[in-house]
Amino acid sequence: MRGQARGFVAHVTARNRLPLDFSVASLRIVDFLIDGLRKGGRPRGEIAGTLFGLGAYVGEVLVRRAGAVWVDFDGEQRKFFGQSVGVRMPDGRVWNPLGKVVNCLERGGTDGSEVSLQTFYLTLPGRVRHVA
């Protein structure tokens, strides 16, 4: 997943100069990108690759900044999360950044509340602070 996150960043920043530097602050850029995808109204199937790349990016921010590690989900977790990979936090909790991105796309702004990946990170239990 690390390679996929790096590849996604290289692809989207080549022409757009987006400041995707795996920082916590860069998650706000991801929020804006998801908002743009939502407003664009394209079917989810057409943007699946972009959503996967954004989810890999969010997961890699958790790895680099919160002390998480990428893990392959077991059968029950795959069934629950609908994904084959996720991250495990230092306290043992597992999270599904790929699914979180899809949830942000589908739920953001629909009821007047904002769904933010940056807020998700800042309120995330089990993270280590000040990971390089």
XYZ file of N, CA and C in Angstrom:
396
model
N 0.825 -1.197 0.000
C 0.000 0.000 0.000
C 0.866 1.256 0.000
N 2.023 1.172 0.621
C 2.891 2.354 0.637
C 3.251 2.780 -0.782
N 3.583 1.801 -1.611
C 3.931 2.094 -2.992
C 2.752 2.666 -3.764
N 1.562 2.162 -3.486
C 0.378 2.687 -4.155
C 0.105 4.123 -3.731
N 0.315 4.420 -2.462
C 0.126 5.794 -1.987
C 1.144 6.720 -2.647
N 2.402 6.297 -2.701
C 3.433 7.128 -3.337
C 3.153 7.314 -4.827
N 2.719 6.247 -5.492
C 2.385 6.331 -6.908
C 1.221 7.265 -7.167
N 0.217 7.213 -6.302
C -0.929 8.103 -6.435
C -0.491 9.559 -6.295
N 0.329 9.834 -5.290
C 0.810 11.206 -5.076
C 1.618 11.677 -6.281
N 2.491 10.839 -6.788
C 3.296 11.219 -7.954
C 2.392 11.535 -9.143
N 1.355 10.749 -9.326
C 0.448 10.942 -10.459
C -0.347 12.244 -10.328
N -0.948 12.483 -9.162
C -1.816 13.663 -9.026
C -1.036 14.952 -8.842
N 0.181 14.868 -8.378
C 0.946 16.104 -8.186
C 1.771 16.474 -9.413
N 1.896 15.577 -10.369
C 2.704 15.856 -11.561
C 2.178 17.063 -12.327
N 0.870 17.189 -12.436
C 0.284 18.295 -13.186
C -0.371 19.346 -12.299
N -0.780 18.971 -11.120
C -1.607 19.850 -10.297
C -0.877 20.568 -9.180
N 0.328 20.152 -8.885
C 1.117 20.769 -7.811
C 0.376 20.792 -6.473
N -0.344 19.741 -6.198
C -1.036 19.641 -4.916
C -0.021 19.349 -3.816
N -0.141 20.008 -2.675
C 0.806 19.779 -1.577
C 0.481 18.519 -0.771
N 0.540 17.379 -1.423
C 0.308 16.111 -0.732
C 1.645 15.586 -0.243
N 1.957 15.900 1.004
C 3.266 15.579 1.582
C 3.166 14.606 2.754
N 2.053 13.919 2.862
C 1.804 12.937 3.929
C 1.754 13.587 5.314
N 1.458 14.865 5.358
C 1.291 15.553 6.642
C -0.179 15.500 7.054
N -0.415 15.762 8.329
C -1.790 15.825 8.820
C -2.523 16.972 8.129
N -1.853 18.088 7.933
C -2.473 19.239 7.270
C -2.905 18.901 5.846
N -2.195 18.001 5.178
C -2.539 17.647 3.798
C -3.869 16.895 3.707
N -4.349 16.372 4.822
C -5.643 15.694 4.799
C -6.763 16.679 4.456
N -6.539 17.952 4.723
C -7.534 18.964 4.335
C -7.617 19.056 2.807
N -6.493 18.881 2.133
C -6.482 18.858 0.669
C -7.297 17.659 0.178
N -7.124 16.522 0.844
C -7.903 15.328 0.486
C -9.394 15.611 0.676
N -9.744 16.304 1.765
C -11.143 16.680 1.971
C -11.671 17.495 0.790
N -10.887 18.458 0.322
C -11.298 19.290 -0.813
C -11.420 18.463 -2.099
N -10.487 17.529 -2.292
C -10.547 16.673 -3.482
C -11.814 15.824 -3.472
N -12.142 15.260 -2.322
C -13.353 14.441 -2.212
C -14.592 15.298 -2.437
N -14.587 16.500 -1.904
C -15.711 17.406 -2.112
C -15.883 17.698 -3.605
N -14.777 17.900 -4.303
C -14.838 18.135 -5.744
C -15.378 16.931 -6.498
N -14.967 15.735 -6.084
C -15.486 14.516 -6.708
C -16.990 14.394 -6.485
N -17.435 14.718 -5.287
C -18.858 14.645 -4.957
C -19.642 15.631 -5.820
N -19.146 16.856 -5.909
C -19.841 17.883 -6.694
C -19.798 17.571 -8.184
N -18.771 16.838 -8.622
C -18.673 16.454 -10.026
C -19.760 15.487 -10.452
N -20.287 14.740 -9.497
C -21.419 13.876 -9.749
C -21.156 12.635 -10.589
N -19.911 12.303 -10.802
C -19.616 11.100 -11.590
C -19.948 9.861 -10.769
N -20.372 8.793 -11.432
C -20.671 7.553 -10.709
C -19.434 7.027 -9.980
N -19.672 6.411 -8.849
C -18.567 5.910 -8.025
C -17.657 4.965 -8.798
N -18.211 4.169 -9.673
C -17.410 3.246 -10.462
C -16.391 3.951 -11.344
N -16.724 5.123 -11.821
C -15.815 5.883 -12.681
C -14.648 6.492 -11.908
N -14.838 6.705 -10.627
C -13.786 7.343 -9.823
C -13.187 6.379 -8.805
N -13.444 5.088 -8.980
C -12.987 4.084 -8.014
C -11.467 4.115 -7.833
N -10.717 4.263 -8.917
C -9.259 4.303 -8.822
C -8.771 5.502 -8.020
N -9.406 6.642 -8.240
C -9.044 7.845 -7.478
C -9.380 7.665 -6.006
N -10.546 7.100 -5.718
C -10.926 6.855 -4.321
C -9.953 5.899 -3.647
N -9.535 4.868 -4.377
C -8.565 3.925 -3.825
C -7.247 4.646 -3.527
N -6.794 5.471 -4.449
C -5.561 6.230 -4.236
C -5.662 7.166 -3.045
N -6.789 7.841 -2.908
C -6.990 8.731 -1.759
C -7.016 7.939 -0.458
N -7.652 6.767 -0.470
C -7.686 5.920 0.725
C -6.306 5.418 1.098
N -5.510 5.046 0.086
C -4.130 4.622 0.350
C -3.331 5.779 0.927
N -3.556 6.975 0.408
C -2.867 8.157 0.925
C -3.231 8.406 2.388
N -4.512 8.382 2.696
C -4.958 8.595 4.084
C -4.356 7.538 5.001
N -4.361 6.287 4.565
C -3.755 5.227 5.368
C -2.278 5.466 5.593
N -1.586 5.925 4.572
C -0.153 6.174 4.706
C 0.120 7.353 5.631
N -0.768 8.343 5.668
C -0.633 9.424 6.656
C -0.751 8.836 8.059
N -1.683 7.903 8.257
C -1.815 7.254 9.565
C -0.553 6.473 9.914
N 0.041 5.824 8.922
C 1.270 5.071 9.166
C 2.405 6.020 9.544
N 2.575 7.067 8.782
C 3.710 7.973 8.993
C 3.545 8.902 10.184
N 2.328 9.286 10.496
C 2.114 10.316 11.528
C 1.493 9.806 12.817
N 0.817 8.659 12.762
C 0.111 8.187 13.955
C 0.648 6.870 14.488
N 1.688 6.325 13.838
C 2.283 5.083 14.320
C 1.555 3.824 13.896
N 0.658 3.924 12.916
C -0.085 2.750 12.435
C 0.805 1.892 11.541
N 0.346 0.687 11.262
C 1.004 -0.196 10.298
C -0.072 -0.753 9.377
N 0.300 -0.971 8.112
C -0.616 -1.606 7.172
C -0.779 -3.072 7.548
N -2.014 -3.565 7.461
C -2.297 -4.969 7.747
C -3.277 -5.516 6.710
N -3.145 -6.815 6.454
C -4.163 -7.515 5.676
C -5.265 -7.914 6.646
N -6.497 -7.589 6.295
C -7.615 -7.947 7.150
C -7.873 -9.450 7.080
N -8.315 -10.009 8.205
C -8.729 -11.407 8.205
C -10.134 -11.493 7.587
N -10.654 -12.696 7.488
C -11.940 -12.915 6.838
C -13.083 -12.106 7.433
N -13.182 -12.085 8.743
C -14.247 -11.323 9.399
C -14.099 -9.835 9.161
N -12.861 -9.344 9.242
C -12.626 -7.922 9.019
C -12.928 -7.547 7.569
N -12.567 -8.412 6.639
C -12.871 -8.151 5.215
C -14.375 -8.025 5.011
N -15.090 -8.925 5.646
C -16.545 -8.905 5.539
C -17.116 -7.629 6.157
N -16.622 -7.249 7.314
C -17.117 -6.077 8.025
C -16.770 -4.788 7.282
N -15.509 -4.643 6.878
C -15.041 -3.399 6.259
C -15.268 -3.346 4.747
N -15.416 -4.502 4.119
C -15.555 -4.512 2.673
C -14.259 -4.200 1.951
N -13.147 -4.377 2.619
C -11.811 -4.117 2.069
C -10.892 -5.244 2.515
N -9.791 -5.394 1.801
C -8.851 -6.452 2.167
C -7.694 -5.946 3.022
N -7.480 -4.636 3.059
C -6.380 -4.070 3.845
C -6.858 -2.885 4.655
N -6.098 -2.597 5.684
C -6.367 -1.444 6.531
C -5.136 -1.147 7.347
N -5.327 -0.416 8.423
C -4.207 -0.089 9.301
C -4.528 -0.495 10.729
N -3.478 -0.873 11.442
C -3.590 -1.184 12.874
C -2.852 -0.094 13.632
N -3.553 0.488 14.599
C -2.983 1.552 15.410
C -2.119 0.952 16.515
N -1.282 1.761 17.138
C -0.423 1.251 18.211
C -1.194 0.603 19.365
N -2.442 1.023 19.586
C -3.227 0.424 20.670
C -3.966 -0.842 20.230
N -3.769 -1.279 18.972
C -4.366 -2.512 18.477
C -5.645 -2.331 17.681
N -6.232 -1.148 17.690
C -7.455 -0.916 16.916
C -7.133 -0.927 15.428
N -8.076 -1.421 14.645
C -7.899 -1.396 13.198
C -8.868 -0.387 12.585
N -8.395 0.243 11.517
C -9.181 1.250 10.808
C -9.133 0.954 9.322
N -10.133 1.436 8.636
C -10.310 1.196 7.214
C -10.239 2.529 6.456
N -9.048 3.025 6.145
C -8.963 4.321 5.462
C -9.565 4.309 4.062
N -9.530 3.173 3.372
C -10.129 3.096 2.040
C -11.645 3.303 2.131
N -12.251 2.655 3.077
C -13.686 2.811 3.296
C -14.048 4.175 3.840
N -13.168 4.747 4.647
C -13.426 6.073 5.213
C -13.529 7.118 4.105
N -12.686 7.003 3.090
C -12.743 7.931 1.964
C -14.078 7.796 1.230
N -14.509 6.570 1.008
C -15.799 6.346 0.341
C -16.933 6.914 1.186
N -16.877 6.702 2.498
C -17.904 7.257 3.386
C -17.938 8.776 3.308
N -16.766 9.387 3.245
C -16.715 10.853 3.140
C -17.347 11.320 1.828
N -17.102 10.592 0.768
C -17.704 10.935 -0.522
C -19.221 10.824 -0.454
N -19.698 9.737 0.115
C -21.135 9.473 0.121
C -21.907 10.286 1.145
N -21.290 10.603 2.252
C -22.022 11.260 3.338
C -21.728 12.735 3.499
N -20.637 13.190 2.960
C -20.239 14.576 3.175
C -21.255 15.561 2.659
N -21.665 16.452 3.522
C -22.526 17.544 3.121
C -23.993 17.192 2.900
N -24.372 15.937 2.986
C -25.746 15.573 2.666
C -26.749 16.057 3.708
N -26.343 16.163 4.939
C -27.274 16.616 5.978
C -26.799 17.897 6.641
N -25.943 18.624 5.966
C -25.439 19.873 6.518
C -24.210 19.703 7.385
N -23.868 18.477 7.747
C -22.671 18.259 8.555
C -21.494 17.988 7.636
N -20.338 18.368 8.074
C -19.140 18.155 7.272
C -18.423 16.905 7.744
N -18.061 16.056 6.814
C -17.263 14.880 7.105
C -15.854 15.219 6.678
N -14.913 15.191 7.612
C -13.558 15.623 7.325
C -12.556 14.554 7.722
N -11.652 14.242 6.798
C -10.590 13.294 7.114
C -9.571 13.900 8.059
N -9.364 15.191 7.968
C -8.448 15.834 8.903
C -9.013 15.758 10.324
N -10.300 16.012 10.484
C -10.931 15.892 11.800
C -10.902 14.447 12.276
N -11.145 13.500 11.366
C -11.047 12.086 11.699
C -9.682 11.786 12.307
N -8.617 12.255 11.653
C -7.269 12.017 12.169
C -7.102 12.644 13.553
N -7.495 13.891 13.693
C -7.261 14.623 14.946
C -8.047 14.065 16.119
N -9.135 13.371 15.844
C -9.944 12.784 16.918
C -9.769 11.273 17.023
N -8.858 10.727 16.238
C -8.645 9.292 16.169
C -8.044 8.748 17.464
N -8.729 7.809 18.111
C -8.136 7.206 19.308
C -7.010 6.246 18.932
N -6.064 6.113 19.822
C -5.011 5.114 19.649
C -3.818 5.566 18.841
N -3.776 6.821 18.466
C -2.636 7.268 17.659
C -1.478 7.707 18.556
N -0.294 7.581 18.035
C 0.905 8.061 18.721
C 1.136 9.485 18.240
N 1.473 10.331 19.120
C 1.739 11.718 18.712
C 3.234 11.870 18.378
N 3.501 12.739 17.420
C 4.875 13.103 17.037
C 5.662 11.952 16.427
N 5.028 11.191 15.556
C 5.743 10.171 14.807
C 6.362 10.853 13.595
N 7.620 10.565 13.303
C 8.307 11.227 12.167
C 7.818 10.744 10.853
